[in-house]
Coordinates of C-alpha atoms and ligand atoms in Angstrom, one line a residue:
V1235 CA 80.9 -49.4 58.0
N1236 CA 81.9 -46.2 56.4
D1237 CA 80.4 -47.2 53.1
R1238 CA 77.3 -48.4 54.8
E1239 CA 77.0 -45.1 56.8
K1240 CA 77.6 -43.2 53.6
T1241 CA 75.0 -45.3 51.9
R1242 CA 72.4 -44.7 54.6
D1243 CA 73.2 -41.0 54.7
E1244 CA 72.9 -40.8 50.9
L1245 CA 69.7 -42.7 51.2
I1246 CA 68.2 -40.4 53.7
E1247 CA 69.3 -37.5 51.6
E1248 CA 67.7 -39.1 48.5
L1249 CA 64.5 -39.7 50.5
Q1250 CA 64.6 -36.0 51.6
A1251 CA 65.0 -34.9 48.1
L1252 CA 62.2 -37.1 46.9
R1253 CA 60.0 -35.8 49.8
E1254 CA 60.8 -32.2 48.7
S1255 CA 59.9 -32.9 45.2
H1256 CA 56.9 -34.5 46.0
E1257 CA 55.9 -31.6 48.2
Q1258 CA 56.8 -29.3 45.4
L1259 CA 54.5 -31.4 43.1
R1260 CA 51.7 -31.3 45.6
L1261 CA 52.3 -27.4 45.8
A1262 CA 52.3 -27.0 42.1
L1263 CA 49.2 -29.2 41.6
E1264 CA 47.5 -27.1 44.3
V1265 CA 48.3 -23.7 42.7
A1266 CA 47.7 -24.7 39.2
S1267 CA 44.4 -26.4 39.7
D1268 CA 41.4 -26.1 42.1
G1269 CA 42.8 -29.1 44.1
F1270 CA 43.3 -32.7 43.5
R1271 CA 42.4 -36.1 44.6
D1272 CA 44.4 -39.1 45.0
W1273 CA 42.2 -42.3 44.9
N1274 CA 43.0 -45.9 46.0
V1275 CA 40.7 -47.6 43.7
Q1276 CA 40.9 -50.8 45.5
T1277 CA 40.1 -49.6 49.0
G1278 CA 38.1 -46.6 48.0
E1279 CA 40.2 -44.3 50.1
V1280 CA 40.8 -40.9 48.7
F1281 CA 43.0 -37.9 49.6
F1282 CA 41.2 -34.7 49.1
S1283 CA 43.6 -32.0 48.8
P1284 CA 43.1 -28.9 51.2
R1285 CA 42.4 -26.7 48.2
W1286 CA 40.0 -29.0 46.7
L1287 CA 38.0 -29.2 49.8
A1288 CA 38.3 -25.5 50.2
T1289 CA 36.8 -24.7 46.8
L1290 CA 33.7 -26.6 48.1
G1291 CA 33.5 -24.8 51.3
Y1292 CA 34.9 -27.6 53.5
E1293 CA 37.8 -27.6 56.0
P1294 CA 40.4 -30.2 56.0
G1295 CA 39.2 -33.3 57.7
E1296 CA 35.5 -32.3 57.3
L1297 CA 34.9 -34.9 54.5
E1298 CA 35.4 -38.7 55.1
P1299 CA 38.4 -39.5 52.8
H1300 CA 36.5 -42.0 50.8
V1301 CA 35.3 -42.0 47.3
D1302 CA 31.7 -42.2 48.5
S1303 CA 32.1 -38.6 49.9
W1304 CA 32.9 -37.5 46.3
K1305 CA 30.1 -39.5 44.7
R1306 CA 27.6 -37.9 46.9
L1307 CA 28.7 -34.4 45.9
V1308 CA 28.4 -35.1 42.2
H1309 CA 25.1 -33.7 40.7
P1310 CA 22.6 -36.6 40.3
D1311 CA 22.0 -35.5 36.5
D1312 CA 25.8 -35.8 35.9
M1313 CA 26.4 -39.2 37.4
P1314 CA 25.6 -41.3 34.5
R1315 CA 28.1 -39.3 32.4
V1316 CA 30.7 -39.5 35.1
T1317 CA 30.3 -43.2 35.4
E1318 CA 30.4 -43.8 31.9
A1319 CA 33.6 -41.7 31.4
L1320 CA 35.4 -43.5 34.5
Q1321 CA 34.2 -47.0 33.1
A1322 CA 35.8 -46.1 29.7
H1323 CA 39.1 -44.9 31.2
F1324 CA 39.3 -47.9 33.6
E1325 CA 38.9 -50.1 30.6
G1326 CA 41.8 -48.4 29.0
K1327 CA 39.7 -46.9 26.1
T1328 CA 40.8 -43.3 27.0
P1329 CA 44.3 -42.1 27.9
I1330 CA 42.9 -39.6 30.1
Y1331 CA 39.6 -39.4 32.2
E1332 CA 37.9 -36.0 31.4
C1333 CA 34.4 -35.1 32.5
Q1334 CA 32.4 -32.0 33.1
N1335 CA 30.1 -32.3 36.1
R1336 CA 28.6 -30.3 38.8
L1337 CA 29.7 -30.7 42.4
R1338 CA 27.6 -29.6 45.4
T1339 CA 29.3 -27.3 47.7
K1340 CA 28.8 -27.2 51.4
N1341 CA 26.1 -24.4 51.2
G1342 CA 24.1 -26.5 48.8
S1343 CA 24.9 -24.7 45.5
Y1344 CA 26.5 -26.5 42.7
R1345 CA 29.6 -25.5 40.9
W1346 CA 30.7 -26.6 37.5
N1347 CA 33.8 -28.6 37.5
L1348 CA 36.2 -30.0 34.8
D1349 CA 37.5 -33.1 36.2
R1350 CA 40.8 -34.6 34.7
G1351 CA 42.4 -37.7 35.8
Q1352 CA 44.6 -40.7 35.1
V1353 CA 45.0 -44.2 36.4
V1354 CA 48.7 -44.1 37.6
S1355 CA 49.0 -47.8 38.6
R1356 CA 47.3 -51.0 37.6
D1357 CA 47.9 -54.6 38.7
A1358 CA 49.2 -57.4 36.5
S1359 CA 45.8 -57.9 35.0
G1360 CA 45.4 -54.2 34.3
K1361 CA 42.8 -53.5 37.1
P1362 CA 43.3 -49.9 38.1
L1363 CA 44.9 -49.6 41.6
R1364 CA 45.3 -45.7 42.0
M1365 CA 44.0 -42.8 40.1
V1366 CA 45.1 -39.1 40.7
G1367 CA 42.6 -36.3 39.5
V1368 CA 42.7 -32.6 39.2
D1369 CA 39.7 -30.3 39.2
A1370 CA 39.1 -26.9 37.7
D1371 CA 36.2 -24.6 38.6
I1372 CA 34.5 -23.7 35.2
T1373 CA 31.4 -22.4 36.9
S1374 CA 31.8 -18.9 35.3
R1375 CA 32.5 -20.5 31.8
K1376 CA 29.5 -22.5 32.2
D1377 CA 27.4 -19.6 33.4
A1378 CA 28.5 -17.5 30.3
E1379 CA 27.8 -20.6 28.0
E1380 CA 24.4 -20.9 29.7
A1381 CA 23.6 -17.2 29.4
L1382 CA 24.6 -17.3 25.7
H1383 CA 22.4 -20.3 25.1
Q1384 CA 19.6 -18.8 27.0
S1385 CA 19.8 -15.6 24.9
R1386 CA 20.1 -17.6 21.8
E1387 CA 17.0 -19.4 22.8
K1388 CA 15.2 -16.2 23.7
Y1389 CA 16.1 -14.8 20.3
R1390 CA 14.8 -18.0 18.7
L1391 CA 11.5 -17.6 20.5
L1392 CA 11.2 -14.0 19.5
F1393 CA 12.3 -14.7 16.0
N1394 CA 9.7 -17.6 15.8
H1395 CA 6.8 -16.5 17.7
M1396 CA 6.8 -12.7 18.0
L1397 CA 6.1 -11.8 14.3
D1398 CA 3.9 -14.7 14.0
G1399 CA 1.9 -13.5 17.0
F1400 CA 0.9 -10.0 15.7
A1401 CA 0.7 -10.7 12.3
L1402 CA -2.7 -11.1 10.7
E1403 CA -3.9 -14.5 9.8
S1404 CA -3.9 -14.0 6.2
A1405 CA -0.7 -11.8 5.8
S1406 CA 1.8 -13.0 8.5
V1407 CA 5.4 -12.0 8.1
G1408 CA 8.0 -14.7 7.1
I1409 CA 11.5 -14.0 8.2
H1410 CA 14.7 -15.6 7.1
L1411 CA 18.3 -14.8 7.7
V1412 CA 20.7 -15.4 4.8
D1413 CA 24.3 -15.5 4.8
L1414 CA 26.4 -13.1 2.4
E1415 CA 25.8 -15.7 -0.4
G1416 CA 22.2 -15.7 0.0
K1417 CA 21.8 -19.0 1.8
V1418 CA 19.2 -19.4 4.1
E1419 CA 20.6 -19.8 7.6
D1420 CA 17.4 -19.6 9.6
C1421 CA 13.7 -18.8 9.1
N1422 CA 10.5 -18.5 11.2
A1423 CA 7.3 -20.7 10.8
A1424 CA 5.5 -18.1 9.1
L1425 CA 8.0 -18.5 6.0
E1426 CA 7.7 -22.2 6.2
R1427 CA 4.0 -21.8 5.9
M1428 CA 4.1 -19.3 3.1
L1429 CA 6.6 -21.3 0.9
G1430 CA 5.4 -24.9 1.8
Y1431 CA 9.0 -25.8 2.6
T1432 CA 10.1 -27.0 6.1
K1433 CA 13.0 -25.1 7.9
E1434 CA 15.4 -28.1 7.2
E1435 CA 14.7 -27.8 3.5
L1436 CA 15.0 -24.1 3.5
A1437 CA 18.4 -24.3 5.3
T1438 CA 20.0 -25.8 2.3
M1439 CA 18.7 -23.2 -0.3
L1440 CA 19.5 -19.9 -1.5
F1441 CA 16.9 -17.3 -1.6
T1442 CA 17.0 -17.2 -5.3
E1443 CA 15.8 -20.8 -5.4
F1444 CA 12.4 -20.0 -4.1
T1445 CA 12.3 -16.7 -6.3
H1446 CA 10.3 -16.5 -9.4
P1447 CA 12.7 -16.7 -12.4
E1448 CA 11.6 -13.4 -13.7
D1449 CA 12.1 -11.6 -10.4
A1450 CA 15.5 -13.3 -9.5
E1451 CA 17.7 -11.0 -11.3
K1452 CA 16.3 -7.8 -9.9
D1453 CA 16.6 -9.3 -6.3
T1454 CA 19.9 -10.6 -6.8
A1455 CA 21.2 -7.3 -8.0
L1456 CA 19.8 -5.5 -5.0
F1457 CA 21.3 -8.1 -2.5
K1458 CA 24.6 -7.7 -4.2
E1459 CA 24.3 -3.8 -3.5
L1460 CA 23.3 -4.6 0.0
V1461 CA 26.2 -7.0 0.7
A1462 CA 28.6 -4.5 -1.0
G1463 CA 27.4 -1.8 1.5
E1464 CA 26.0 0.4 -1.2
R1465 CA 22.7 0.3 0.6
T1466 CA 21.5 -0.5 4.0
H1467 CA 18.4 -2.0 3.1
Y1468 CA 15.9 -2.4 0.1
L1469 CA 12.3 -3.0 -0.6
I1470 CA 11.0 -5.1 -3.4
Q1471 CA 7.8 -6.7 -4.7
K1472 CA 8.5 -9.9 -6.1
R1473 CA 7.1 -13.4 -6.8
H1474 CA 8.0 -16.5 -4.9
V1475 CA 7.6 -19.9 -6.1
R1476 CA 6.1 -22.3 -3.4
K1477 CA 7.1 -26.0 -3.0
D1478 CA 3.9 -26.9 -4.7
G1479 CA 4.7 -24.8 -7.8
H1480 CA 2.3 -22.0 -6.9
T1481 CA 3.3 -18.5 -7.1
I1482 CA 2.8 -16.0 -4.4
W1483 CA 3.5 -12.3 -4.4
A1484 CA 5.4 -10.8 -1.7
R1485 CA 6.9 -7.6 -0.5
V1486 CA 10.3 -8.2 0.7
N1487 CA 12.2 -5.9 3.0
A1488 CA 15.7 -6.8 3.4
S1489 CA 18.4 -5.3 5.5
L1490 CA 22.0 -6.0 6.3
V1491 CA 23.4 -6.9 9.6
R1492 CA 27.0 -5.9 10.6
G1493 CA 29.1 -7.4 13.4
D1494 CA 30.8 -5.5 16.1
D1495 CA 33.7 -5.0 13.8
G1496 CA 31.5 -3.3 11.2
K1497 CA 31.8 -6.2 8.7
P1498 CA 28.7 -7.5 7.0
E1499 CA 27.5 -10.7 8.7
Y1500 CA 24.2 -11.7 7.5
A1501 CA 21.0 -10.2 6.0
I1502 CA 17.5 -10.4 7.6
R1503 CA 14.6 -10.7 4.9
L1504 CA 11.1 -9.9 5.9
V1505 CA 8.5 -11.4 3.7
E1506 CA 4.9 -10.3 3.6
D1507 CA 2.5 -12.1 1.4
I1508 CA 0.5 -9.7 -0.9
T1509 CA -0.8 -12.1 -3.2
E1510 CA -4.5 -11.3 -2.3
Q1511 CA -3.7 -7.6 -2.6
K1512 CA -2.2 -8.2 -5.8
R1513 CA -5.1 -10.2 -7.1
A1514 CA -7.6 -7.6 -6.2
E1515 CA -5.5 -4.9 -7.9
D1516 CA -5.4 -7.1 -11.1
A1517 CA -9.0 -7.6 -10.8
L1518 CA -9.6 -3.9 -10.3
R1519 CA -7.4 -3.1 -13.4
R1520 CA -9.2 -5.5 -15.4
L1521 CA -12.4 -4.1 -14.4
N1522 CA -11.4 -0.7 -15.1
V1523 CA -10.1 -1.6 -18.6
E1524 CA -13.4 -3.5 -19.3
L1525 CA -15.4 -0.5 -17.9
E1526 CA -13.4 2.0 -20.2
D1527 CA -14.1 -0.3 -23.0
R1528 CA -17.7 -0.4 -22.3
V1529 CA -17.9 3.3 -21.8
F1530 CA -16.1 3.8 -24.9
K1531 CA -18.6 1.6 -26.8
R1532 CA -21.5 3.0 -25.2
T1533 CA -20.4 6.5 -26.0
A1534 CA -19.8 5.5 -29.7
E1535 CA -23.3 4.0 -29.6
L1536 CA -24.9 7.1 -28.1
V1537 CA -23.0 9.3 -30.5
A1538 CA -24.3 7.2 -33.5
L1539 CA -27.9 7.3 -31.9
N1540 CA -27.8 11.0 -31.4
K1541 CA -26.8 11.5 -35.1
E1542 CA -29.5 9.2 -36.2
L1543 CA -32.2 11.1 -34.1
E1544 CA -30.8 14.4 -35.1
A1545 CA -31.1 13.4 -38.8
F1546 CA -34.5 12.0 -38.3
S1547 CA -35.6 15.1 -36.6
Y1548 CA -34.1 17.2 -39.3
S1549 CA -35.8 15.3 -42.1
V1550 CA -39.1 15.1 -40.4
S1551 CA -39.2 18.8 -39.8
H1552 CA -37.9 19.3 -43.4
D1553 CA -40.7 17.1 -44.8
L1554 CA -43.3 18.9 -42.6
R1555 CA -42.8 22.2 -44.2
A1556 CA -44.3 21.3 -47.6
P1557 CA -47.7 19.9 -46.2
V1558 CA -47.9 22.9 -43.9
R1559 CA -47.1 25.2 -46.7
H1560 CA -50.0 23.4 -48.5
V1561 CA -52.4 24.0 -45.7
T1562 CA -51.5 27.6 -45.6
G1563 CA -51.8 27.9 -49.4
F1564 CA -55.1 26.1 -49.8
V1565 CA -56.7 28.1 -46.8
K1566 CA -55.7 31.3 -48.7
L1567 CA -57.2 29.8 -51.9
L1568 CA -60.4 28.9 -50.1
D1569 CA -60.6 32.3 -48.6
E1570 CA -60.2 33.8 -52.2
H1571 CA -62.7 31.4 -53.7
A1572 CA -65.4 31.2 -51.2
G1573 CA -64.6 33.6 -48.4
A1574 CA -67.3 36.1 -49.4
N1575 CA -70.1 33.5 -49.1
M1576 CA -69.0 31.9 -45.8
D1577 CA -70.9 32.7 -42.7
E1578 CA -69.4 34.0 -39.5
T1579 CA -68.6 30.8 -38.0
S1580 CA -66.9 29.3 -41.0
R1581 CA -64.8 32.3 -41.5
R1582 CA -63.5 32.1 -37.9
H1583 CA -62.7 28.4 -38.4
L1584 CA -60.8 29.4 -41.4
T1585 CA -58.8 32.0 -39.5
I1586 CA -58.1 29.5 -36.7
I1587 CA -56.7 27.1 -39.3
A1588 CA -54.7 29.8 -41.0
E1589 CA -53.3 30.8 -37.6
S1590 CA -52.4 27.2 -36.5
A1591 CA -50.7 26.6 -39.7
R1592 CA -48.6 29.6 -39.4
K1593 CA -47.7 28.7 -35.9
M1594 CA -46.8 25.2 -36.9
G1595 CA -44.6 26.6 -39.6
Q1596 CA -42.8 28.7 -37.0
L1597 CA -42.3 25.7 -34.8
I1598 CA -41.0 23.6 -37.7
D1599 CA -38.5 26.5 -38.6
A1600 CA -37.3 26.6 -35.1
L1601 CA -36.7 22.8 -34.9
L1602 CA -34.9 23.2 -38.2
E1603 CA -32.8 25.9 -36.8
F1604 CA -32.2 24.0 -33.6
S1605 CA -31.1 21.1 -35.6
R1606 CA -28.6 23.1 -37.6
T1607 CA -26.9 24.2 -34.4
A1608 CA -26.1 20.5 -33.7
R1609 CA -24.9 19.7 -37.2
K1610 CA -23.0 22.9 -37.7
E1611 CA -19.1 22.4 -37.4
L1612 CA -17.7 24.5 -34.6
K1613 CA -15.3 27.1 -36.1
T1614 CA -13.3 28.4 -33.0
T1615 CA -11.5 31.9 -33.1
T1616 CA -11.0 34.5 -30.6
V1617 CA -14.3 36.5 -30.2
D1618 CA -14.5 40.0 -28.7
M1619 CA -17.6 39.8 -26.6
K1620 CA -17.8 43.6 -26.2
G1621 CA -18.0 44.0 -30.0
L1622 CA -20.4 41.2 -30.5
V1623 CA -22.8 42.3 -27.6
R1624 CA -23.0 45.6 -29.3
E1625 CA -23.8 44.2 -32.6
V1626 CA -26.6 42.2 -31.0
Q1627 CA -28.0 45.1 -29.1
Q1628 CA -28.3 47.0 -32.5
E1629 CA -30.1 44.0 -34.0
C1630 CA -32.5 43.4 -31.3
L1631 CA -33.4 47.1 -30.8
G1632 CA -35.3 47.1 -34.2
G1633 CA -38.4 45.6 -32.5
V1634 CA -38.6 47.8 -29.3
D1635 CA -39.1 51.2 -30.8
G1636 CA -40.3 53.7 -28.3
R1637 CA -39.5 51.7 -25.1
Q1638 CA -37.3 53.0 -22.4
I1639 CA -34.4 50.9 -21.9
A1640 CA -31.4 51.4 -19.6
W1641 CA -28.5 49.4 -20.8
K1642 CA -25.6 48.8 -18.6
V1643 CA -22.7 47.0 -20.3
H1644 CA -19.5 46.3 -18.5
P1645 CA -16.1 45.7 -20.1
L1646 CA -16.1 42.3 -21.5
P1647 CA -13.4 39.8 -22.4
E1648 CA -12.4 38.2 -25.6
V1649 CA -13.4 34.5 -25.4
A1650 CA -12.5 31.6 -27.6
G1651 CA -15.5 30.3 -29.5
D1652 CA -17.6 30.1 -32.7
R1653 CA -18.4 33.5 -33.3
A1654 CA -21.8 32.8 -35.2
L1655 CA -23.0 30.3 -32.7
L1656 CA -22.1 32.6 -29.6
R1657 CA -24.0 35.4 -31.6
A1658 CA -27.0 33.3 -31.9
A1659 CA -26.8 32.5 -28.1
L1660 CA -26.5 36.3 -27.4
V1661 CA -29.4 37.2 -29.6
N1662 CA -31.7 34.8 -27.8
L1663 CA -30.5 35.9 -24.2
I1664 CA -30.9 39.5 -25.2
S1665 CA -34.1 39.3 -27.1
N1666 CA -35.5 37.3 -24.0
A1667 CA -34.4 40.1 -21.6
L1668 CA -36.1 42.8 -23.8
K1669 CA -39.2 40.5 -24.3
F1670 CA -39.8 39.7 -20.7
T1671 CA -39.3 43.4 -19.5
A1672 CA -41.9 44.6 -22.0
G1673 CA -44.2 45.6 -19.0
R1674 CA -41.7 47.7 -17.4
T1675 CA -41.9 51.4 -17.7
R1676 CA -38.1 51.4 -17.6
A1677 CA -36.3 48.3 -18.6
E1678 CA -32.9 47.8 -17.1
I1679 CA -30.7 45.3 -18.8
E1680 CA -27.1 44.7 -17.5
I1681 CA -24.4 42.6 -19.2
G1682 CA -21.2 41.7 -17.4
T1683 CA -18.5 39.4 -16.5
G1684 CA -17.5 37.3 -13.6
A1685 CA -14.1 37.5 -12.2
P1686 CA -12.0 35.9 -14.5
E1687 CA -10.4 32.6 -13.3
D1688 CA -7.6 30.9 -15.1
G1689 CA -8.5 31.5 -18.5
A1690 CA -12.3 30.6 -18.4
A1691 CA -15.0 33.3 -19.1
L1692 CA -18.1 34.0 -17.3
I1693 CA -20.8 36.3 -18.9
F1694 CA -24.2 37.2 -17.3
I1695 CA -27.2 39.0 -18.7
R1696 CA -29.6 40.5 -16.1
D1697 CA -33.0 42.0 -16.5
N1698 CA -35.7 43.6 -14.3
G1699 CA -38.5 41.8 -16.1
V1700 CA -41.3 39.5 -15.1
G1701 CA -38.6 36.8 -13.8
F1702 CA -39.7 33.2 -13.2
D1703 CA -40.3 30.7 -10.6
E1704 CA -36.9 29.6 -9.6
R1705 CA -38.1 25.8 -9.4
Y1706 CA -38.3 25.8 -13.2
A1707 CA -34.8 27.3 -13.6
S1708 CA -33.5 24.3 -15.4
K1709 CA -36.7 23.3 -17.2
I1710 CA -36.7 26.4 -19.3
F1711 CA -33.7 25.1 -21.2
G1712 CA -35.7 22.3 -22.7
V1713 CA -37.0 22.2 -26.2
F1714 CA -40.6 24.0 -26.4
Q1715 CA -40.6 24.6 -22.7
R1716 CA -42.2 28.0 -21.8
L1717 CA -43.4 29.3 -18.5
H1718 CA -45.3 32.3 -19.9
D1719 CA -48.5 32.4 -21.9
A1720 CA -48.0 32.9 -25.6
A1721 CA -50.8 35.4 -25.6
E1722 CA -48.8 37.6 -23.2
F1723 CA -45.2 36.8 -24.5
E1724 CA -44.9 35.3 -27.8
G1725 CA -42.3 32.7 -28.8
T1726 CA -41.9 29.0 -29.6
G1727 CA -39.7 28.2 -26.6
I1728 CA -36.7 26.9 -28.5
G1729 CA -34.4 29.8 -27.9
L1730 CA -32.8 28.7 -24.6
A1731 CA -32.6 24.9 -25.8
N1732 CA -30.5 26.4 -28.5
V1733 CA -28.5 28.6 -26.1
K1734 CA -27.6 25.5 -23.9
R1735 CA -26.7 23.3 -27.1
I1736 CA -24.4 26.0 -28.2
I1737 CA -22.7 26.7 -24.7
D1738 CA -22.5 22.8 -24.4
R1739 CA -20.7 22.4 -27.8
H1740 CA -18.1 24.9 -26.4
G1741 CA -17.7 22.6 -23.5
G1742 CA -19.3 25.3 -21.0
R1743 CA -22.2 25.5 -18.9
V1744 CA -25.4 27.8 -18.8
W1745 CA -27.8 28.4 -16.0
A1746 CA -30.4 30.9 -14.8
E1747 CA -31.4 32.5 -11.7
G1748 CA -34.7 34.3 -11.2
A1749 CA -37.8 35.1 -9.0
L1750 CA -41.4 35.8 -10.0
D1751 CA -41.6 39.3 -11.0
R1752 CA -38.2 40.2 -9.7
G1753 CA -36.3 39.8 -12.9
A1754 CA -33.9 37.1 -14.3
T1755 CA -30.2 36.6 -14.6
F1756 CA -28.8 34.1 -17.2
Y1757 CA -25.1 33.1 -16.9
F1758 CA -23.0 31.2 -19.2
W1759 CA -19.4 30.0 -18.5
L1760 CA -16.9 29.0 -21.2
P1761 CA -13.7 27.0 -20.4
K1762 CA -10.3 27.9 -20.8
P1763 CA -9.3 27.6 -24.6
K1764 CA -7.1 24.7 -25.2
G1765 CA -3.7 25.2 -26.0
G1766 CA -3.2 29.0 -25.4
S1767 CA -4.2 31.7 -22.9
R1768 CA -6.8 34.3 -23.6
Ligands
ATP3045 N1 -35.2 36.9 -19.2 C1 -36.3 36.2 -19.0 N2 -37.2 36.5 -18.0 C2 -38.2 35.7 -17.5 N3 -38.5 34.5 -18.0 C3 -37.7 33.9 -19.1 C4 -36.7 34.9 -19.6 N4 -35.9 34.2 -20.4 C5 -36.6 33.0 -20.6 N5 -37.6 33.0 -19.9 C6 -38.7 31.8 -19.7 O1 -38.1 30.6 -20.3 C7 -38.9 30.2 -21.4 C8 -38.1 29.6 -22.5 O2 -37.4 30.7 -23.2 P1 -37.0 30.4 -24.6 O3 -36.0 31.6 -25.0 O4 -36.3 29.1 -24.8 O5 -38.3 30.6 -25.4 P2 -39.1 31.8 -25.9 O6 -38.2 33.0 -25.7 O7 -40.3 31.8 -25.2 O8 -39.2 31.5 -27.4 P3 -38.1 31.7 -28.6 O9 -36.9 32.1 -27.9 O10 -38.2 30.4 -29.1 O11 -38.7 32.7 -29.4 C9 -39.6 31.6 -21.8 O12 -40.8 31.2 -22.4 C10 -39.9 32.0 -20.4 O13 -40.8 31.5 -19.8
MG3046 MG1 -36.3 33.2 -26.4

């Protein structure tokens, strides 16, 4: 009896201990997880732990303790996955059942749940009898994942479409991300279009693989500096080779992206197609070269033509002299021989012939002189304008005895030029001033200089003579162009043409201002001498 008593006591104790440890296990499960389920697979009965119920917002006893209650709470979208995982576990294909699924809470919202479980007993045929499962709420983790996914997706969209969106049709911006080795990690649609490769093809390539061989070295060197942190970005114009083998020109802007820890992570490369621009530039360059070539040829032609014309006019003028001399000579002979017997009319005709021949001789001489101005080589020295003007004044005064002339000569600069030619120009300008003031009781002639500007020189000669109609101010520089009657003011009309030619040959400019009866002013401007200051 004692033994039996003892045994029963012991049994009770053991049972007690067992119950306690069972209770401890339950508590541990409750604390470590978000509740558990104990499922009698055969009857469908389920024990839902209080905590399991609480996390879904239910009081104990509120849910029928049956597997169908649980199945009703599983999100319909997750059901196939759940069934599949369960099936696999029941068939013994997985040591542990594990599934992530959503469960509906009492208020209708869903929480993400990591469900882990195991069949703890099977019958002889291996059919599951009992299964225990533990749940863990992973809603916040799932939310974070979802947020991450969404922000990635957003970034993707931005990446793919934003730049496509505002880029111009012909010049959209291709973007690619490359790792620190230069391998493409991602790219947008514009780059695919630009290079003719798909994103999948590009994803296995180094950027150097679609770079023109001649530009690869330069780009690689810059990229290395970028990755090494020697620069934060770089800009390069380079050629890309498309999948179809065509070359396109692009402007690439590469910049380094660092992680939170400051370490370089990847580089972003923006690619702008500038093929058209390059083509236009090239065409323009070619055109310019062609144009320069043409201008050069044309100038050479013109120079040659000018020389020819010059030679022609010179030789014509020269050859005309002899016949004109003959006319003059024979008119004179005729006069001596038969002059006394001629009647009044014949004598007058003879005089006109003689006078015309003389005139013609003058014109021919003027032309020859003009021609010489063009052919003479320019001997440039420093010329003291003041001294030169004084010299010319003296020379011109010879023909104006008895006239009242008020000279006003300002200080004049030294200029760089051919003294003899500049002298010839001054002779004409000053003699014109004297000639066209002939009718004035008191001629006033002023010679001065403009404000000196960076080495160039401006000289003017002003008179108070008859002046001229301003409309013809540029015409009078032409050969034989005269505004005044030869009977009133004699001359051939070559003087100013000569002045213009002389100043032109010095690289300068000459012009006139005047008004009828209000005098005239002639200006000439000489450029700063090359290689030296005045
Ligand atoms: N100082 C001036 N005042 C008014 N008219 C002028 C003056 N200088 C030139 N002209 C006008 O310009 C024309 C051309 O001048 P240019 O010196 O070429 O010829 P010219 O003096 O008539 O003859 P040449 O100089 O050949 O003896 C003159 O005929 C005259 O009509
Ligand atoms: Mg003259």
